[in-house]
Short mmCIF file of C-alpha atoms in Angstrom, two decimals:
data_model
loop_
_atom_site.label_atom_id
_atom_site.label_comp_id
_atom_site.label_asym_id
_atom_site.label_seq_id
_atom_site.Cartn_x
_atom_site.Cartn_y
_atom_site.Cartn_z
CA MET A 1 -48.07 34.23 114.25
CA THR A 2 -46.61 35.25 111.16
CA THR A 3 -43.12 35.72 110.12
CA ASP A 4 -43.33 39.37 110.30
CA GLU A 5 -45.05 39.44 113.63
CA GLY A 6 -42.39 37.12 115.17
CA ALA A 7 -39.59 39.38 113.78
CA SER A 8 -41.24 42.38 115.42
CA GLU A 9 -41.51 40.51 118.81
CA GLN A 10 -38.14 39.52 118.83
CA ALA A 11 -36.91 42.82 117.84
CA GLY A 12 -39.18 44.35 120.79
CA ARG A 13 -37.44 41.76 123.33
CA THR A 14 -33.98 42.71 121.85
CA GLY A 15 -34.49 46.36 122.51
CA SER A 16 -35.83 45.77 126.00
CA ASP A 17 -32.86 43.80 127.02
CA SER A 18 -30.15 45.90 125.29
CA SER A 19 -29.08 47.67 128.60
CA ASN A 20 -28.08 44.06 130.08
CA ALA A 21 -26.81 42.55 126.92
CA GLU A 22 -23.09 42.38 126.07
CA PRO A 23 -21.93 44.23 122.80
CA GLU A 24 -21.45 41.79 120.24
CA PRO A 25 -18.54 41.88 117.62
CA ALA A 26 -19.17 43.34 114.26
CA ASN A 27 -18.60 39.95 112.63
CA SER A 28 -21.05 38.12 114.85
CA ARG A 29 -23.07 35.47 113.07
CA ARG A 30 -25.88 35.39 115.79
CA ALA A 31 -28.00 37.89 113.58
CA LYS A 32 -31.76 36.76 113.44
CA GLY A 33 -32.23 37.35 109.87
CA PRO A 34 -30.66 38.68 106.63
CA ARG A 35 -30.78 42.30 106.78
CA ALA A 36 -32.45 44.55 104.18
CA ARG A 37 -29.95 45.49 101.67
CA SER A 38 -29.63 49.23 100.61
CA ALA A 39 -30.40 49.78 97.00
CA THR A 40 -27.94 52.80 96.82
CA ARG A 41 -24.99 50.58 98.40
CA GLU A 42 -25.92 47.49 96.02
CA LEU A 43 -25.70 49.75 93.12
CA ARG A 44 -22.32 51.17 94.05
CA ARG A 45 -21.03 47.95 94.47
CA GLY A 46 -21.56 46.95 90.86
CA GLU A 47 -24.90 44.89 91.50
CA PHE A 48 -26.58 47.09 88.68
CA LEU A 49 -23.98 45.60 86.16
CA ARG A 50 -24.88 42.22 87.07
CA MET A 51 -28.46 42.88 87.16
CA VAL A 52 -28.17 44.13 83.54
CA ALA A 53 -25.65 41.55 82.35
CA ARG A 54 -27.48 38.35 83.30
CA PRO A 55 -30.77 38.92 81.59
CA THR A 56 -29.14 40.52 78.62
CA VAL A 57 -26.78 37.47 78.17
CA VAL A 58 -29.59 34.88 78.55
CA LEU A 59 -31.92 36.77 76.12
CA ALA A 60 -29.17 37.12 73.51
CA ILE A 61 -28.61 33.45 73.62
CA LEU A 62 -32.33 32.67 73.51
CA THR A 63 -32.93 35.03 70.68
CA ALA A 64 -30.20 33.83 68.57
CA LEU A 65 -31.22 30.34 68.96
CA LEU A 66 -34.85 31.34 68.11
CA GLY A 67 -33.60 33.32 65.06
CA VAL A 68 -31.56 30.39 63.66
CA MET A 69 -34.33 27.93 64.31
CA TYR A 70 -37.17 29.77 62.78
CA LEU A 71 -35.43 31.52 59.66
CA ASP A 72 -33.40 28.51 58.93
CA TYR A 73 -36.88 26.70 59.07
CA VAL A 74 -38.55 28.85 56.23
CA ALA A 75 -35.41 30.01 54.34
CA ASP A 76 -34.92 27.64 51.70
CA PRO A 77 -37.48 24.76 51.51
CA GLU A 78 -36.32 23.75 47.98
CA GLY A 79 -32.73 23.57 49.11
CA ASN A 80 -33.44 21.61 52.22
CA LEU A 81 -35.74 19.05 50.44
CA HIS A 82 -34.93 15.67 51.24
CA ASP A 83 -36.94 12.26 51.24
CA PHE A 84 -39.86 13.95 49.90
CA PRO A 85 -42.47 11.06 49.37
CA ILE A 86 -44.42 10.77 45.98
CA ALA A 87 -45.78 7.83 44.22
CA VAL A 88 -45.81 6.90 40.66
CA VAL A 89 -48.55 4.47 39.57
CA ASN A 90 -48.29 2.96 36.09
CA LEU A 91 -51.62 1.33 35.00
CA ASP A 92 -50.58 1.40 31.30
CA VAL A 93 -51.31 -1.99 29.61
CA GLY A 94 -49.31 -1.08 26.49
CA ASP A 95 -50.24 -1.41 22.91
CA VAL A 96 -49.48 -3.22 19.60
CA THR A 97 -48.68 -1.05 16.48
CA ALA A 98 -49.99 -1.67 12.99
CA THR A 99 -46.69 -3.46 12.13
CA GLY A 100 -47.25 -5.74 15.26
CA THR A 101 -44.53 -4.18 17.34
CA LYS A 102 -45.38 -4.14 21.09
CA VAL A 103 -45.02 -0.75 22.83
CA ASP A 104 -45.19 0.39 26.49
CA PHE A 105 -45.00 3.90 26.87
CA GLY A 106 -46.18 3.83 30.30
CA LYS A 107 -43.11 2.01 31.47
CA GLN A 108 -40.85 4.41 29.55
CA VAL A 109 -42.44 7.50 31.35
CA THR A 110 -42.09 5.58 34.69
CA ASP A 111 -38.15 4.83 33.95
CA ALA A 112 -37.71 8.37 32.74
CA LEU A 113 -39.30 9.63 35.87
CA VAL A 114 -37.18 7.62 38.20
CA ALA A 115 -34.07 8.56 36.56
CA GLY A 116 -35.06 12.30 36.07
CA VAL A 117 -36.04 12.92 39.58
CA PRO A 118 -33.01 13.64 42.00
CA GLN A 119 -32.93 10.60 44.66
CA ASP A 120 -31.54 12.78 47.38
CA LYS A 121 -34.48 15.10 47.26
CA VAL A 122 -37.44 13.05 46.45
CA ASP A 123 -38.40 9.46 47.51
CA LEU A 124 -40.20 8.33 44.46
CA ARG A 125 -42.20 5.13 44.97
CA VAL A 126 -43.38 2.93 42.14
CA ILE A 127 -46.30 1.24 43.49
CA GLY A 128 -49.75 0.08 42.47
CA VAL A 129 -52.91 1.85 42.46
CA THR A 130 -54.37 0.36 45.90
CA GLU A 131 -51.20 0.88 47.63
CA SER A 132 -50.80 4.53 46.40
CA GLU A 133 -54.35 5.27 47.72
CA ARG A 134 -53.76 3.49 51.09
CA GLN A 135 -50.66 5.76 51.51
CA LEU A 136 -52.41 8.76 50.35
CA ARG A 137 -55.11 8.05 53.03
CA ASN A 138 -52.58 7.45 55.70
CA GLY A 139 -50.81 10.57 55.02
CA GLU A 140 -47.64 8.64 54.04
CA ILE A 141 -47.12 10.38 50.68
CA TYR A 142 -47.62 14.12 49.48
CA GLY A 143 -49.05 13.08 45.94
CA ALA A 144 -49.15 10.48 43.10
CA ILE A 145 -48.30 10.60 39.43
CA VAL A 146 -50.92 8.18 37.77
CA ILE A 147 -50.44 6.99 34.39
CA PRO A 148 -53.87 5.60 32.76
CA GLY A 149 -54.19 1.95 31.57
CA ASP A 150 -54.77 3.34 27.87
CA PHE A 151 -51.83 5.57 27.89
CA SER A 152 -49.80 3.72 25.12
CA LYS A 153 -52.89 3.11 23.16
CA ARG A 154 -53.94 6.94 23.07
CA LEU A 155 -50.39 7.86 22.10
CA GLY A 156 -50.80 5.55 19.05
CA ILE A 157 -54.06 7.03 17.98
CA LEU A 158 -52.39 10.43 18.45
CA GLY A 159 -49.62 9.57 16.09
CA THR A 160 -51.92 8.09 13.50
CA GLY A 161 -54.50 10.83 13.84
CA SER A 162 -51.88 13.41 13.17
CA ILE A 163 -52.06 12.60 9.51
CA VAL A 164 -55.91 12.76 9.33
CA ALA A 165 -57.91 15.85 9.60
CA GLY A 166 -59.85 16.45 12.66
CA GLU A 167 -59.50 17.06 16.38
CA MET A 168 -56.77 14.96 18.17
CA GLU A 169 -57.05 14.35 21.88
CA ARG A 170 -53.78 13.81 23.73
CA PRO A 171 -53.21 11.18 26.41
CA VAL A 172 -53.42 12.17 30.07
CA ILE A 173 -51.34 11.83 33.05
CA THR A 174 -52.86 12.83 36.48
CA LEU A 175 -50.75 14.61 39.05
CA GLN A 176 -52.37 13.94 42.40
CA THR A 177 -51.86 16.03 45.31
CA ASN A 178 -52.83 15.31 49.06
CA PRO A 179 -54.27 18.48 50.37
CA ARG A 180 -54.66 17.12 53.82
CA LEU A 181 -51.03 17.25 54.47
CA GLY A 182 -50.97 21.00 53.91
CA ALA A 183 -51.04 23.44 51.09
CA PHE A 184 -47.16 24.00 51.09
CA GLY A 185 -46.77 20.22 50.53
CA ALA A 186 -49.17 20.36 47.59
CA GLN A 187 -47.24 23.18 46.02
CA ILE A 188 -43.99 21.48 46.33
CA THR A 189 -45.60 18.28 44.69
CA LYS A 190 -47.06 20.24 41.83
CA ARG A 191 -43.58 21.77 41.38
CA ILE A 192 -41.74 18.41 41.26
CA GLY A 193 -44.40 16.79 39.12
CA ASP A 194 -44.54 19.75 36.59
CA GLN A 195 -40.75 19.72 36.26
CA ALA A 196 -40.56 16.01 35.73
CA LEU A 197 -43.38 15.66 33.61
CA THR A 198 -42.57 18.41 31.42
CA GLU A 199 -39.12 16.86 30.51
CA VAL A 200 -41.01 13.41 29.99
CA ASP A 201 -43.50 15.18 27.69
CA LYS A 202 -40.48 16.40 25.50
CA GLN A 203 -38.89 13.05 25.39
CA VAL A 204 -42.14 11.22 24.42
CA GLY A 205 -42.89 14.18 21.93
CA VAL A 206 -39.72 13.56 20.27
CA GLN A 207 -40.05 9.90 19.85
CA LEU A 208 -43.51 10.18 18.74
CA THR A 209 -42.67 12.95 16.03
CA ASP A 210 -39.62 10.47 14.79
CA GLN A 211 -42.19 7.68 14.60
CA VAL A 212 -44.71 9.73 12.52
CA LYS A 213 -41.78 11.04 10.25
CA ALA A 214 -40.64 7.51 9.65
CA ALA A 215 -44.17 6.59 8.86
CA LEU A 216 -44.57 9.46 6.20
CA ALA A 217 -41.22 8.42 4.78
CA ALA A 218 -42.40 4.69 4.20
CA THR A 219 -45.26 5.92 1.74
CA PRO A 220 -45.30 3.71 -1.24
CA GLU A 221 -43.73 5.30 -4.32
CA GLY A 222 -46.17 6.93 -6.40
CA ALA A 223 -48.63 7.39 -3.69
CA PRO A 224 -49.60 10.84 -2.33
CA ALA A 225 -47.69 11.74 0.64
CA PRO A 226 -49.69 12.53 3.57
CA GLN A 227 -49.02 15.96 5.18
CA VAL A 228 -48.85 16.96 8.71
CA SER A 229 -50.37 20.47 9.56
CA GLY A 230 -48.67 22.63 11.82
CA ALA A 231 -50.87 22.32 14.77
CA ALA A 232 -50.62 18.56 14.47
CA MET A 233 -46.90 18.79 14.63
CA LEU A 234 -47.17 21.02 17.90
CA THR A 235 -49.31 18.39 19.37
CA LEU A 236 -46.91 15.76 18.61
CA GLN A 237 -44.12 17.53 20.21
CA HIS A 238 -45.91 18.00 23.43
CA PRO A 239 -48.26 14.92 23.34
CA ILE A 240 -49.06 14.56 27.13
CA ASP A 241 -51.85 16.35 28.68
CA ILE A 242 -50.90 16.87 32.56
CA VAL A 243 -54.11 17.05 34.61
CA GLU A 244 -53.74 18.11 38.34
CA SER A 245 -56.33 16.94 40.76
CA GLU A 246 -56.71 16.78 44.58
CA PHE A 247 -57.16 13.31 46.54
CA ARG A 248 -59.92 13.97 48.84
CA PRO A 249 -60.15 17.68 48.94
CA LEU A 250 -60.48 19.30 52.20
CA PRO A 251 -63.98 20.80 53.32
CA ASP A 252 -64.62 24.25 53.94
CA GLY A 253 -63.45 25.79 57.42
CA THR A 254 -60.20 23.78 57.42
CA GLY A 255 -57.90 26.92 56.45
CA GLU A 256 -56.26 25.11 53.67
CA GLY A 257 -54.98 22.53 55.95
CA LEU A 258 -53.67 24.97 58.77
CA THR A 259 -56.31 24.28 61.42
CA ALA A 260 -54.75 21.14 62.49
CA PHE A 261 -51.35 23.01 62.93
CA PHE A 262 -52.90 25.88 65.11
CA TYR A 263 -54.99 23.56 67.11
CA ALA A 264 -51.90 21.62 67.97
CA LEU A 265 -50.26 24.94 68.77
CA LEU A 266 -52.97 25.81 71.13
CA LEU A 267 -52.55 22.74 73.05
CA LEU A 268 -49.00 23.06 73.32
CA LEU A 269 -49.22 26.59 74.62
CA ALA A 270 -51.76 25.82 76.91
CA GLY A 271 -49.89 22.94 78.39
CA MET A 272 -46.66 25.00 78.64
CA ILE A 273 -48.30 28.29 79.96
CA GLY A 274 -50.77 26.02 82.21
CA ALA A 275 -47.63 24.48 83.68
CA MET A 276 -46.18 27.95 84.68
CA VAL A 277 -49.40 29.34 86.04
CA VAL A 278 -50.18 26.34 87.97
CA HIS A 279 -46.60 26.22 89.29
CA THR A 280 -46.82 29.99 90.49
CA MET A 281 -50.25 30.10 91.96
CA THR A 282 -49.70 26.56 93.64
CA ASP A 283 -46.57 27.95 95.19
CA ALA A 284 -48.17 31.29 96.17
CA HIS A 285 -51.17 29.49 97.79
CA LEU A 286 -48.53 27.17 99.87
CA GLY A 287 -46.44 30.22 100.69
CA PHE A 288 -43.44 29.74 98.91
CA VAL A 289 -43.64 32.82 96.85
CA PRO A 290 -45.51 36.03 97.24
CA ASN A 291 -48.62 37.24 95.62
CA GLU A 292 -48.91 40.72 94.20
CA TYR A 293 -52.16 42.28 93.18
CA GLY A 294 -51.18 45.87 92.12
CA PRO A 295 -49.99 47.71 95.12
CA PHE A 296 -51.01 44.92 97.46
CA TYR A 297 -48.40 42.45 98.47
CA LEU A 298 -49.63 38.92 100.17
CA HIS A 299 -47.29 36.32 101.44
CA HIS A 300 -49.09 33.25 103.10
CA GLU A 301 -47.43 31.45 105.84
CA PRO A 302 -45.31 28.58 104.39
CA VAL A 303 -46.96 25.16 104.41
CA LYS A 304 -44.96 22.29 105.60
CA ILE A 305 -44.97 20.03 102.61
CA SER A 306 -42.30 18.13 100.85
CA ARG A 307 -41.07 18.75 97.32
CA PHE A 308 -42.52 15.67 96.05
CA GLY A 309 -45.99 16.39 97.69
CA THR A 310 -45.95 19.83 96.14
CA LEU A 311 -45.38 18.31 92.61
CA LEU A 312 -48.06 15.76 93.14
CA VAL A 313 -50.48 18.62 93.97
CA LYS A 314 -49.31 20.37 91.04
CA TRP A 315 -49.97 17.56 88.72
CA ALA A 316 -53.31 16.80 90.13
CA VAL A 317 -54.19 20.53 89.50
CA MET A 318 -53.08 20.20 85.96
CA VAL A 319 -55.18 17.38 85.27
CA VAL A 320 -58.38 19.63 86.17
CA VAL A 321 -57.01 22.23 84.05
CA SER A 322 -56.56 20.04 81.21
CA LEU A 323 -60.07 18.65 81.42
CA VAL A 324 -61.63 22.20 81.37
CA VAL A 325 -59.13 23.78 78.74
CA ALA A 326 -59.79 20.81 76.24
CA LEU A 327 -63.66 21.31 76.49
CA VAL A 328 -63.15 24.93 75.92
CA TYR A 329 -61.19 24.48 72.73
CA ILE A 330 -63.91 22.09 71.58
CA LEU A 331 -66.65 24.65 72.23
CA VAL A 332 -64.57 27.32 70.44
CA ALA A 333 -64.07 25.23 67.31
CA GLU A 334 -67.76 24.42 67.23
CA ALA A 335 -68.68 27.96 67.56
CA LEU A 336 -66.39 29.10 64.71
CA ASN A 337 -67.88 26.19 62.40
CA MET A 338 -64.56 24.55 62.24
CA PRO A 339 -65.38 20.83 60.86
CA VAL A 340 -64.77 18.14 63.68
CA SER A 341 -65.87 14.88 62.56
CA ASN A 342 -65.01 13.20 66.07
CA PRO A 343 -65.33 15.77 68.53
CA PHE A 344 -65.09 13.24 71.65
CA GLY A 345 -62.03 11.60 70.18
CA LEU A 346 -60.31 15.10 69.55
CA TYR A 347 -61.29 15.92 73.43
CA LEU A 348 -59.85 13.13 74.65
CA PHE A 349 -56.51 13.17 72.79
CA SER A 350 -56.54 17.11 73.66
CA VAL A 351 -56.73 16.26 77.32
CA LEU A 352 -53.86 13.57 76.99
CA CYS A 353 -51.69 16.25 75.17
CA LEU A 354 -52.32 18.86 77.74
CA ILE A 355 -51.48 16.41 80.56
CA ALA A 356 -48.31 15.29 78.97
CA CYS A 357 -47.18 18.74 78.14
CA GLY A 358 -48.27 20.32 81.40
CA TRP A 359 -46.65 17.48 83.66
CA THR A 360 -43.54 17.75 81.61
CA GLY A 361 -43.32 21.36 82.28
CA LEU A 362 -44.05 21.01 85.98
CA THR A 363 -41.35 18.44 86.16
CA MET A 364 -38.85 20.74 84.68
CA LEU A 365 -39.71 23.56 87.19
CA ALA A 366 -39.52 21.03 90.04
CA VAL A 367 -36.24 19.65 89.14
CA PHE A 368 -34.34 22.85 87.96
CA GLY A 369 -36.26 25.50 89.62
CA THR A 370 -36.33 29.00 87.80
CA PRO A 371 -33.98 27.73 84.89
CA GLY A 372 -36.69 25.27 84.23
CA LEU A 373 -38.73 28.20 82.65
CA LEU A 374 -36.20 28.61 80.10
CA ILE A 375 -35.79 25.03 79.48
CA ASN A 376 -39.61 24.85 78.80
CA MET A 377 -39.52 27.65 76.37
CA VAL A 378 -36.64 25.89 74.48
CA LEU A 379 -38.29 22.58 74.52
CA PHE A 380 -41.82 23.45 73.53
CA VAL A 381 -41.49 26.93 71.61
CA ILE A 382 -37.93 27.29 70.20
CA LEU A 383 -37.26 23.74 69.10
CA GLY A 384 -41.12 22.65 68.87
CA LEU A 385 -42.63 24.89 66.28
CA PRO A 386 -39.83 24.79 63.49
CA SER A 387 -39.81 20.91 63.83
CA SER A 388 -43.67 20.34 63.89
CA GLY A 389 -43.95 20.01 60.37
CA GLY A 390 -47.32 22.02 60.15
CA THR A 391 -46.69 24.63 57.89
CA VAL A 392 -43.54 23.57 56.00
CA PRO A 393 -43.12 19.85 55.39
CA ILE A 394 -40.78 18.21 57.46
CA GLU A 395 -38.94 16.83 54.32
CA ALA A 396 -38.49 20.47 53.25
CA THR A 397 -36.69 21.57 56.56
CA PRO A 398 -33.09 20.98 57.61
CA LYS A 399 -32.35 17.40 58.53
CA TYR A 400 -31.51 18.29 62.11
CA LEU A 401 -35.19 19.34 62.25
CA THR A 402 -36.17 16.10 60.95
CA TRP A 403 -34.33 14.52 63.68
CA LEU A 404 -35.92 16.77 66.38
CA ALA A 405 -39.52 15.68 64.98
CA GLU A 406 -38.77 12.37 66.32
CA PHE A 407 -39.24 13.29 69.80
CA GLU A 408 -40.25 17.04 69.98
CA PRO A 409 -43.70 17.37 71.63
CA MET A 410 -45.18 19.76 69.01
CA HIS A 411 -44.49 17.27 66.05
CA GLN A 412 -46.45 14.41 68.03
CA VAL A 413 -49.36 16.69 68.96
CA TYR A 414 -49.65 17.90 65.30
CA LEU A 415 -49.71 14.34 63.92
CA GLY A 416 -52.40 13.34 66.33
CA VAL A 417 -54.80 16.34 65.69
CA ARG A 418 -54.14 16.17 62.12
CA SER A 419 -55.22 12.56 62.00
CA ILE A 420 -58.43 13.32 63.93
CA LEU A 421 -59.30 16.51 61.94
CA TYR A 422 -58.28 15.25 58.27
CA PHE A 423 -57.68 11.68 58.20
CA ASP A 424 -61.01 10.13 59.75
CA SER A 425 -59.10 9.51 63.15
CA ASN A 426 -57.09 6.91 61.36
CA TYR A 427 -54.40 5.26 63.78
CA ASP A 428 -52.00 4.89 61.11
CA ALA A 429 -52.11 8.45 60.00
CA GLY A 430 -50.32 9.78 63.12
CA LEU A 431 -53.08 9.24 65.81
CA GLY A 432 -51.31 6.00 66.97
CA ARG A 433 -47.87 7.64 67.15
CA GLY A 434 -49.10 10.78 68.82
CA THR A 435 -51.04 8.89 71.59
CA PHE A 436 -47.87 6.64 72.35
CA MET A 437 -45.51 9.68 72.63
CA ALA A 438 -47.95 11.48 74.82
CA PHE A 439 -47.97 8.57 77.21
CA LEU A 440 -44.31 8.38 76.80
CA GLY A 441 -43.93 11.85 77.76
CA ILE A 442 -46.25 11.49 80.98
CA ALA A 443 -44.06 8.31 82.01
CA ILE A 444 -40.84 10.21 81.81
CA ALA A 445 -42.30 13.29 83.55
CA VAL A 446 -43.46 11.17 86.41
CA VAL A 447 -40.15 9.08 86.62
CA LEU A 448 -37.92 11.96 86.51
CA GLY A 449 -40.03 14.25 88.72
CA ALA A 450 -40.70 11.53 91.28
CA ALA A 451 -37.01 10.45 91.53
CA VAL A 452 -35.47 13.97 91.65
CA THR A 453 -37.92 15.53 94.15
CA ARG A 454 -37.69 12.57 96.40
CA PHE A 455 -33.85 12.72 96.21
CA TYR A 456 -34.14 16.35 97.32
CA ASP A 457 -36.42 15.39 100.29
CA VAL A 458 -34.18 12.60 101.49
CA LYS A 459 -31.12 14.96 101.27
CA GLY A 460 -32.76 17.69 103.20
CA LEU A 461 -32.93 20.20 100.53
CA HIS A 462 -36.07 21.79 101.34
CA ARG A 463 -37.69 24.82 99.98
CA GLU A 464 -36.36 27.64 102.21
CA ASN A 465 -34.17 30.60 102.01
CA LEU A 466 -30.61 29.51 102.37
CA LEU A 467 -29.52 33.14 103.25
CA ALA A 468 -32.05 33.28 106.07
CA ARG A 469 -30.97 29.89 107.40
CA GLU A 470 -27.08 30.93 107.16
CA ALA A 471 -27.84 34.06 109.11
CA THR A 472 -29.76 32.19 111.80
CA ASP A 473 -27.49 29.37 112.24
CA PRO A 474 -24.79 30.10 114.84
CA SER A 475 -22.59 27.38 113.53
#
């Protein structure tokens, strides 16, 4: 017998015995259930104002937080720049001038770069070429400034050649970018490198010009004084040729390094939305909430199951959902010709992230109830996307976002996906951290969800209508 049928039968018995029953006082609490409220009466009591005020206040707070997080995230990358890692590699072996003087222009350039780059904005690392390539391959630096081994020698040749007719070749300094860390990071690297090297170019030009003028002034008396052409003088003033190059360019189909971000975003949204769908549909199947299909209203008889048991069921459903959704994403990527060098590894990591996000979302809903929806939105979307580092480098965002990135799910998912797609599934390029944080998220969700739901069960805080229980409780 359903609840509605029982209520009708009880109402029938009450009606048939009304002639023998004593009238009950108006304030009697022996009512058999909560009475249906009149919409007109409730609106007259000011309920309409509460209906408007509550969602308005909640949405105002959420949208304000959303606006601050997202606009502050992109408003001023240059002003927010901090600890932006770039390497300087000095391979110059120096040179000996015609007078026997030892010169090392490479060291001078390196010292000038260290002194000229703002330390509060750029983490300039003076390292060797092997270490530089390792950090580029691991995604630890956004670029490198490489001074070649013959830099001093070529500058000396340039100075000597300025007084000899013919073409002069300027020495080269290479500005390497790491496109696998994103197009925005490459742009910032180019801007920093161009500004720093342009100033260094001027300083070296002044020094080289003075050396050439000194050499011309030392011409023996009576000998014809060599002349420096205007074109040669312009070359001396700007002697360095700055060449930009990409370290391991990305293949076609990677969206300039954005596919990793959007793939991670898909996993995060599927985990969060999946948790809400699993939560709602499972509760409807267990009879805790109604199902509505257009004009049809269906409410199953509630199943006798504990809160902890309900959460276990939802976790199990989420595992099955994760296995299917991760496969769907792999098939979509394949259909769109998105390069995935390790599809099986991406599938496994996707399943892990979906379970971590889904179980976390389900735990929030089990622990906090309806407010868990808002908590999930704040955790995964409002705080997660700006701190992901997927579009704007995390070093070019406000420092509080850098702090959030230490534990926010989106950043961990992005690091793992980026490592699989762009860094050959390199464990040190983010896959290790992403995997560890996913398992940590699962562990926290399990411990928190199990502890709180078991506490609710032990205390008798079952999932039931408190108003109905109060109305039917004679005490």
